Amino acid sequence: MSQSPSPPDSPSASPDSPSASPMHAFLLCAGFGTRMRPVTAETPKSLVTVAGRPLLDHLLDELTAWSALTEIHVAVNHEDAPAFREWAAGHRADLETQGIGLHLHDDGVEAPDDQLGCVGDLRFLLDAVGLPADGALVSGGDSLYRFPLAPLLNAYDGTTNRVLALHEPDPERRAQSSVLQLDGPTVTAVHDDPTGTASTRICPSWLLLSAEGLGAIVPYLDDGGPPDTLGAFLDRLARTHSVQAHRLPQTGHLRLHCNTPDDLEHARKLLRKGPRHVLGPAPVRASLPEPAS
């Protein structure tokens, strides 16, 4: 059973926040982490530690390198809201000195059976804060990326829809993600069943969406689109709008998706033995679109 959503848990706006072309980040952290139990019995999935820090802390490190970022909005469920408030309290002062507001939004959901779904929670955030005129980053909170995100974020101008296209040679791991069908850098379809395409490129829950792309959320849901998978929404978006892919090099383990206890141990093991980043900025920049001639 769910209750009415609580108002945003936010600090007052900083007078020093940048005013030109402000960018928003919408972080979808309202899941109950049922596939991660018993690890998530006491700790929300996005706050589980990898390499000694919560997963969300690693994402914050990447986001604070985004020069245009002014607001971070985090959707959380009602049960986990106290843990997220405690987490946010440890970050707000530092973020405010960088001109970034951190806002928690309790969606009021108290049990897994009542979840809004990731697309439903994105709509919840858009209803709460409005449609950003210059687009936004939409990201889950359960993945750690082993390459710098700043080159992609700082190059984003808000006019297009962009996704990550990561090489995943393992069919079993591919089956756990949305798989992209590509024509060059253009996304033509998104498959939740990898047998629908020969592509090995997966699309994590990390999207740069224009205002027009974000505006497609409401009609998608009103038309009966599944609220619990971003892949289904992206498939609809790719068929009606332009969606472009950042095709990263075919380097292994660029994304560590922590969705089960085995995933978590895999991520911890890799980071005990190897570096945080396995790609530098140059190959990430190489995935950017060619400038118009």
C-alpha positions as a Markdown table, in Angstrom:
| # | Residue | x | y | z |
|---|---|---|---|---|
| 1 | Met | 0.0 | 0.0 | 0.0 |
| 2 | Ser | 1.3 | 3.5 | -0.8 |
| 3 | Gln | 0.6 | 6.8 | 0.7 |
| 4 | Ser | 0.6 | 10.3 | -0.9 |
| 5 | Pro | 4.0 | 11.4 | -2.1 |
| 6 | Ser | 5.9 | 13.7 | 0.3 |
| 7 | Pro | 7.0 | 17.1 | -0.8 |
| 8 | Pro | 10.6 | 17.4 | -2.1 |
| 9 | Asp | 13.2 | 17.2 | 0.7 |
| 10 | Ser | 15.4 | 20.1 | -0.6 |
| 11 | Pro | 17.6 | 22.9 | 0.5 |
| 12 | Ser | 16.9 | 26.5 | -0.4 |
| 13 | Ala | 18.3 | 27.5 | -3.7 |
| 14 | Ser | 21.8 | 28.8 | -3.7 |
| 15 | Pro | 22.1 | 32.4 | -4.9 |
| 16 | Asp | 25.4 | 31.5 | -6.5 |
| 17 | Ser | 23.9 | 28.7 | -8.7 |
| 18 | Pro | 24.7 | 29.2 | -12.4 |
| 19 | Ser | 21.8 | 30.7 | -14.4 |
| 20 | Ala | 22.9 | 30.1 | -18.0 |
| 21 | Ser | 21.7 | 26.8 | -19.6 |
| 22 | Pro | 21.2 | 25.0 | -16.3 |
| 23 | Met | 21.1 | 21.2 | -16.5 |
| 24 | His | 19.3 | 18.7 | -14.3 |
| 25 | Ala | 20.0 | 15.1 | -13.4 |
| 26 | Phe | 17.1 | 12.8 | -12.5 |
| 27 | Leu | 18.3 | 9.8 | -10.6 |
| 28 | Leu | 15.8 | 6.9 | -10.3 |
| 29 | Cys | 16.5 | 5.2 | -7.0 |
| 30 | Ala | 13.0 | 4.2 | -5.9 |
| 31 | Gly | 13.3 | 0.4 | -6.4 |
| 32 | Phe | 13.2 | -2.0 | -3.5 |
| 33 | Gly | 16.2 | -4.0 | -4.5 |
| 34 | Thr | 14.4 | -7.3 | -4.1 |
| 35 | Arg | 16.9 | -9.2 | -6.3 |
| 36 | Met | 19.7 | -7.9 | -4.2 |
| 37 | Arg | 18.4 | -9.3 | -0.9 |
| 38 | Pro | 19.6 | -10.0 | 1.7 |
| 39 | Val | 22.1 | -7.2 | 1.0 |
| 40 | Thr | 19.3 | -4.7 | 0.7 |
| 41 | Ala | 17.4 | -5.8 | 3.8 |
| 42 | Glu | 18.8 | -2.8 | 5.7 |
| 43 | Thr | 20.5 | -0.7 | 2.9 |
| 44 | Pro | 18.9 | 0.7 | -0.3 |
| 45 | Lys | 20.5 | -0.8 | -3.4 |
| 46 | Ser | 21.9 | 2.6 | -4.5 |
| 47 | Leu | 23.6 | 3.0 | -1.2 |
| 48 | Val | 25.3 | -0.4 | -1.1 |
| 49 | Thr | 29.1 | 0.1 | -0.9 |
| 50 | Val | 31.5 | -0.8 | -3.7 |
| 51 | Ala | 35.2 | 0.1 | -3.3 |
| 52 | Gly | 34.4 | 1.5 | 0.1 |
| 53 | Arg | 31.7 | 4.0 | -1.0 |
| 54 | Pro | 28.0 | 3.9 | -1.8 |
| 55 | Leu | 27.2 | 3.4 | -5.5 |
| 56 | Leu | 25.6 | 6.8 | -5.6 |
| 57 | Asp | 28.8 | 8.5 | -4.3 |
| 58 | His | 30.7 | 7.2 | -7.4 |
| 59 | Leu | 27.9 | 8.6 | -9.6 |
| 60 | Leu | 28.1 | 12.0 | -7.8 |
| 61 | Asp | 31.8 | 12.2 | -8.4 |
| 62 | Glu | 31.0 | 12.0 | -12.2 |
| 63 | Leu | 28.1 | 14.4 | -12.1 |
| 64 | Thr | 30.0 | 17.1 | -10.2 |
| 65 | Ala | 32.4 | 17.3 | -13.2 |
| 66 | Trp | 29.5 | 18.4 | -15.3 |
| 67 | Ser | 30.0 | 22.2 | -15.5 |
| 68 | Ala | 26.3 | 23.0 | -16.5 |
| 69 | Leu | 24.7 | 20.9 | -13.7 |
| 70 | Thr | 22.6 | 22.9 | -11.2 |
| 71 | Glu | 20.1 | 20.4 | -9.8 |
| 72 | Ile | 20.1 | 16.8 | -8.9 |
| 73 | His | 16.7 | 15.2 | -8.2 |
| 74 | Val | 16.5 | 11.7 | -6.7 |
| 75 | Ala | 13.3 | 9.6 | -6.7 |
| 76 | Val | 13.1 | 7.3 | -3.6 |
| 77 | Asn | 10.5 | 5.1 | -2.2 |
| 78 | His | 8.9 | 5.9 | 1.2 |
| 79 | Glu | 10.5 | 2.9 | 3.0 |
| 80 | Asp | 14.0 | 3.9 | 2.1 |
| 81 | Ala | 13.5 | 7.7 | 2.3 |
| 82 | Pro | 15.1 | 8.0 | 5.8 |
| 83 | Ala | 18.3 | 6.3 | 4.7 |
| 84 | Phe | 18.5 | 8.6 | 1.6 |
| 85 | Arg | 17.9 | 11.7 | 3.8 |
| 86 | Glu | 20.8 | 10.7 | 5.9 |
| 87 | Trp | 23.0 | 10.1 | 2.8 |
| 88 | Ala | 21.9 | 13.5 | 1.3 |
| 89 | Ala | 22.7 | 15.4 | 4.5 |
| 90 | Gly | 26.3 | 14.3 | 4.1 |
| 91 | His | 26.6 | 15.7 | 0.6 |
| 92 | Arg | 24.4 | 18.9 | 0.5 |
| 93 | Ala | 26.9 | 21.4 | 1.9 |
| 94 | Asp | 29.7 | 20.4 | -0.5 |
| 95 | Leu | 27.3 | 20.3 | -3.5 |
| 96 | Glu | 26.0 | 23.8 | -2.6 |
| 97 | Thr | 29.5 | 25.2 | -2.7 |
| 98 | Gln | 29.6 | 24.0 | -6.3 |
| 99 | Gly | 26.3 | 25.6 | -7.2 |
| 100 | Ile | 24.4 | 22.2 | -7.3 |
| 101 | Gly | 21.1 | 21.6 | -5.4 |
| 102 | Leu | 20.4 | 18.1 | -4.2 |
| 103 | His | 16.7 | 17.2 | -3.8 |
| 104 | Leu | 15.0 | 14.0 | -2.6 |
| 105 | His | 11.5 | 13.2 | -3.8 |
| 106 | Asp | 9.6 | 10.5 | -1.8 |
| 107 | Asp | 7.2 | 8.8 | -4.2 |
| 108 | Gly | 5.1 | 7.5 | -1.3 |
| 109 | Val | 5.4 | 3.9 | -2.2 |
| 110 | Glu | 5.8 | 1.5 | 0.8 |
| 111 | Ala | 5.9 | -2.0 | -0.9 |
| 112 | Pro | 7.4 | -3.5 | -4.0 |
| 113 | Asp | 4.0 | -4.5 | -5.4 |
| 114 | Asp | 3.0 | -0.8 | -5.6 |
| 115 | Gln | 6.1 | 0.5 | -7.3 |
| 116 | Leu | 5.6 | 3.2 | -10.0 |
| 117 | Gly | 8.4 | 1.7 | -12.2 |
| 118 | Cys | 11.4 | 3.6 | -13.5 |
| 119 | Val | 9.4 | 5.4 | -16.2 |
| 120 | Gly | 6.6 | 6.0 | -13.8 |
| 121 | Asp | 9.1 | 7.5 | -11.3 |
| 122 | Leu | 10.5 | 9.7 | -14.1 |
| 123 | Arg | 7.0 | 11.0 | -14.7 |
| 124 | Phe | 6.7 | 11.6 | -10.9 |
| 125 | Leu | 9.8 | 13.7 | -10.9 |
| 126 | Leu | 8.7 | 15.7 | -14.0 |
| 127 | Asp | 5.4 | 16.4 | -12.3 |
| 128 | Ala | 7.2 | 17.5 | -9.2 |
| 129 | Val | 9.8 | 19.8 | -10.8 |
| 130 | Gly | 8.6 | 20.6 | -14.3 |
| 131 | Leu | 10.0 | 19.9 | -17.7 |
| 132 | Pro | 13.6 | 21.2 | -18.0 |
| 133 | Ala | 13.9 | 23.4 | -21.0 |
| 134 | Asp | 17.4 | 22.3 | -21.8 |
| 135 | Gly | 16.9 | 18.5 | -21.3 |
| 136 | Ala | 18.3 | 16.4 | -18.5 |
| 137 | Leu | 20.3 | 13.3 | -17.6 |
| 138 | Val | 18.2 | 10.3 | -16.5 |
| 139 | Ser | 20.1 | 7.6 | -14.7 |
| 140 | Gly | 19.6 | 4.6 | -12.5 |
| 141 | Gly | 21.5 | 4.4 | -9.2 |
| 142 | Asp | 22.7 | 0.8 | -9.3 |
| 143 | Ser | 25.6 | 1.0 | -11.9 |
| 144 | Leu | 29.2 | 2.1 | -11.7 |
| 145 | Tyr | 30.9 | 3.2 | -14.9 |
| 146 | Arg | 34.6 | 2.6 | -15.4 |
| 147 | Phe | 35.2 | 5.5 | -17.7 |
| 148 | Pro | 34.7 | 9.3 | -17.2 |
| 149 | Leu | 31.3 | 10.6 | -18.0 |
| 150 | Ala | 32.3 | 14.3 | -18.0 |
| 151 | Pro | 33.3 | 14.3 | -21.7 |
| 152 | Leu | 29.8 | 13.2 | -22.7 |
| 153 | Leu | 28.0 | 15.4 | -20.1 |
| 154 | Asn | 30.0 | 18.6 | -20.9 |
| 155 | Ala | 29.4 | 18.2 | -24.7 |
| 156 | Tyr | 25.7 | 17.8 | -24.3 |
| 157 | Asp | 23.6 | 20.8 | -25.5 |
| 158 | Gly | 20.2 | 19.5 | -24.7 |
| 159 | Thr | 18.9 | 19.4 | -28.3 |
| 160 | Thr | 19.2 | 15.6 | -28.9 |
| 161 | Asn | 18.5 | 12.3 | -27.2 |
| 162 | Arg | 21.6 | 10.3 | -26.5 |
| 163 | Val | 22.3 | 6.9 | -24.9 |
| 164 | Leu | 25.4 | 4.8 | -24.1 |
| 165 | Ala | 26.1 | 1.8 | -26.4 |
| 166 | Leu | 28.4 | -0.6 | -24.5 |
| 167 | His | 29.7 | -3.8 | -26.0 |
| 168 | Glu | 28.6 | -6.9 | -24.1 |
| 169 | Pro | 29.8 | -10.2 | -25.6 |
| 170 | Asp | 28.2 | -12.4 | -22.9 |
| 171 | Pro | 24.7 | -13.4 | -24.1 |
| 172 | Glu | 23.6 | -14.0 | -20.5 |
| 173 | Arg | 24.6 | -10.6 | -19.3 |
| 174 | Arg | 23.2 | -9.1 | -22.5 |
| 175 | Ala | 19.9 | -10.7 | -21.7 |
| 176 | Gln | 19.8 | -8.6 | -18.5 |
| 177 | Ser | 19.9 | -5.3 | -20.4 |
| 178 | Ser | 18.2 | -3.5 | -23.2 |
| 179 | Val | 20.0 | -4.2 | -26.5 |
| 180 | Leu | 20.3 | -1.5 | -29.1 |
| 181 | Gln | 19.7 | -2.0 | -32.8 |
| 182 | Leu | 21.9 | 0.6 | -34.6 |
| 183 | Asp | 22.3 | 2.1 | -38.0 |
| 184 | Gly | 25.7 | 3.8 | -37.5 |
| 185 | Pro | 25.2 | 5.9 | -34.4 |
| 186 | Thr | 21.4 | 6.1 | -34.8 |
| 187 | Val | 19.3 | 3.9 | -32.6 |
| 188 | Thr | 16.6 | 2.3 | -34.7 |
| 189 | Ala | 15.1 | 0.0 | -32.1 |
| 190 | Val | 15.6 | -1.2 | -28.5 |
| 191 | His | 15.1 | -4.9 | -27.6 |
| 192 | Asp | 14.5 | -6.2 | -24.1 |
| 193 | Asp | 14.8 | -9.7 | -25.7 |
| 194 | Pro | 18.3 | -9.9 | -27.1 |
| 195 | Thr | 17.2 | -12.6 | -29.6 |
| 196 | Gly | 15.5 | -9.9 | -31.5 |
| 197 | Thr | 18.8 | -8.5 | -32.8 |
| 198 | Ala | 22.4 | -9.6 | -33.6 |
| 199 | Ser | 23.7 | -6.5 | -31.9 |
| 200 | Thr | 26.1 | -6.9 | -28.9 |
| 201 | Arg | 25.5 | -3.2 | -27.8 |
| 202 | Ile | 23.6 | -2.8 | -24.6 |
| 203 | Cys | 21.9 | 0.4 | -23.3 |
| 204 | Pro | 22.3 | 1.0 | -19.6 |
| 205 | Ser | 19.8 | 3.2 | -17.7 |
| 206 | Trp | 21.8 | 6.3 | -18.4 |
| 207 | Leu | 20.2 | 8.7 | -20.9 |
| 208 | Leu | 20.6 | 12.3 | -22.0 |
| 209 | Leu | 17.1 | 13.4 | -23.1 |
| 210 | Ser | 16.1 | 16.6 | -24.7 |
| 211 | Ala | 13.0 | 18.5 | -23.5 |
| 212 | Glu | 11.1 | 16.9 | -26.4 |
| 213 | Gly | 12.3 | 13.4 | -25.4 |
| 214 | Leu | 11.3 | 14.0 | -21.8 |
| 215 | Gly | 8.0 | 15.3 | -23.0 |
| 216 | Ala | 7.3 | 11.9 | -24.7 |
| 217 | Ile | 7.1 | 10.3 | -21.2 |
| 218 | Val | 3.5 | 11.3 | -20.5 |
| 219 | Pro | 2.0 | 10.2 | -23.9 |
| 220 | Tyr | 4.0 | 6.9 | -23.7 |
| 221 | Leu | 2.5 | 6.1 | -20.3 |
| 222 | Asp | -1.0 | 7.4 | -21.2 |
| 223 | Asp | -0.9 | 5.1 | -24.3 |
| 224 | Gly | -0.3 | 2.1 | -22.0 |
| 225 | Gly | 3.5 | 1.8 | -22.3 |
| 226 | Pro | 5.1 | -0.4 | -19.6 |
| 227 | Pro | 6.1 | 1.9 | -16.7 |
| 228 | Asp | 8.8 | -0.5 | -15.4 |
| 229 | Thr | 11.4 | -0.5 | -18.2 |
| 230 | Leu | 13.3 | 2.4 | -19.8 |
| 231 | Gly | 14.1 | 0.1 | -22.7 |
| 232 | Ala | 10.4 | 0.0 | -23.8 |
| 233 | Phe | 10.2 | 3.8 | -23.6 |
| 234 | Leu | 13.4 | 4.2 | -25.5 |
| 235 | Asp | 12.2 | 1.8 | -28.2 |
| 236 | Arg | 9.1 | 4.0 | -28.7 |
| 237 | Leu | 11.2 | 7.2 | -28.6 |
| 238 | Ala | 13.6 | 5.8 | -31.2 |
| 239 | Arg | 10.7 | 5.1 | -33.6 |
| 240 | Thr | 9.3 | 8.6 | -33.3 |
| 241 | His | 12.3 | 10.8 | -32.5 |
| 242 | Ser | 16.0 | 10.9 | -33.2 |
| 243 | Val | 18.1 | 8.9 | -30.6 |
| 244 | Gln | 21.8 | 8.8 | -31.0 |
| 245 | Ala | 24.3 | 6.3 | -29.4 |
| 246 | His | 27.7 | 6.9 | -27.9 |
| 247 | Arg | 29.5 | 3.8 | -29.0 |
| 248 | Leu | 32.3 | 3.2 | -26.5 |
| 249 | Pro | 35.3 | 1.0 | -27.3 |
| 250 | Gln | 34.9 | -2.8 | -26.9 |
| 251 | Thr | 36.6 | -2.8 | -23.5 |
| 252 | Gly | 35.4 | -5.3 | -21.0 |
| 253 | His | 33.5 | -4.4 | -17.8 |
| 254 | Leu | 32.9 | -0.7 | -18.6 |
| 255 | Arg | 29.7 | -0.9 | -16.6 |
| 256 | Leu | 29.3 | -2.7 | -13.3 |
| 257 | His | 25.6 | -3.3 | -12.9 |
| 258 | Cys | 24.8 | -4.2 | -9.3 |
| 259 | Asn | 21.4 | -5.9 | -9.4 |
| 260 | Thr | 22.1 | -9.1 | -7.5 |
| 261 | Pro | 24.4 | -10.3 | -4.7 |
| 262 | Asp | 26.6 | -12.0 | -7.4 |
| 263 | Asp | 26.7 | -8.8 | -9.4 |
| 264 | Leu | 27.8 | -6.9 | -6.3 |
| 265 | Glu | 30.6 | -9.4 | -5.5 |
| 266 | His | 31.7 | -9.3 | -9.1 |
| 267 | Ala | 32.0 | -5.5 | -8.9 |
| 268 | Arg | 33.8 | -5.5 | -5.6 |
| 269 | Lys | 36.3 | -8.1 | -6.8 |
| 270 | Leu | 37.1 | -6.2 | -10.0 |
| 271 | Leu | 37.7 | -3.0 | -8.1 |
| 272 | Arg | 39.8 | -4.7 | -5.5 |
| 273 | Lys | 42.1 | -5.9 | -8.3 |
| 274 | Gly | 41.8 | -3.2 | -10.9 |
| 275 | Pro | 41.5 | 0.5 | -11.4 |
| 276 | Arg | 38.4 | 2.6 | -11.0 |
| 277 | His | 38.5 | 3.7 | -14.7 |
| 278 | Val | 39.7 | 1.4 | -17.5 |
| 279 | Leu | 39.2 | 4.1 | -20.2 |
| 280 | Gly | 40.5 | 7.6 | -20.2 |
| 281 | Pro | 38.8 | 10.7 | -21.5 |
| 282 | Ala | 40.2 | 10.5 | -25.1 |
| 283 | Pro | 38.3 | 7.3 | -26.2 |
| 284 | Val | 35.2 | 8.7 | -24.5 |
| 285 | Arg | 35.5 | 11.9 | -26.5 |
| 286 | Ala | 35.9 | 9.8 | -29.6 |
| 287 | Ser | 32.3 | 8.6 | -29.2 |
| 288 | Leu | 31.0 | 12.1 | -29.5 |
| 289 | Pro | 29.2 | 13.0 | -32.8 |
| 290 | Glu | 31.2 | 14.5 | -35.6 |
| 291 | Pro | 30.8 | 18.3 | -35.6 |
| 292 | Ala | 28.6 | 19.6 | -38.4 |
| 293 | Ser | 30.6 | 20.8 | -41.4 |
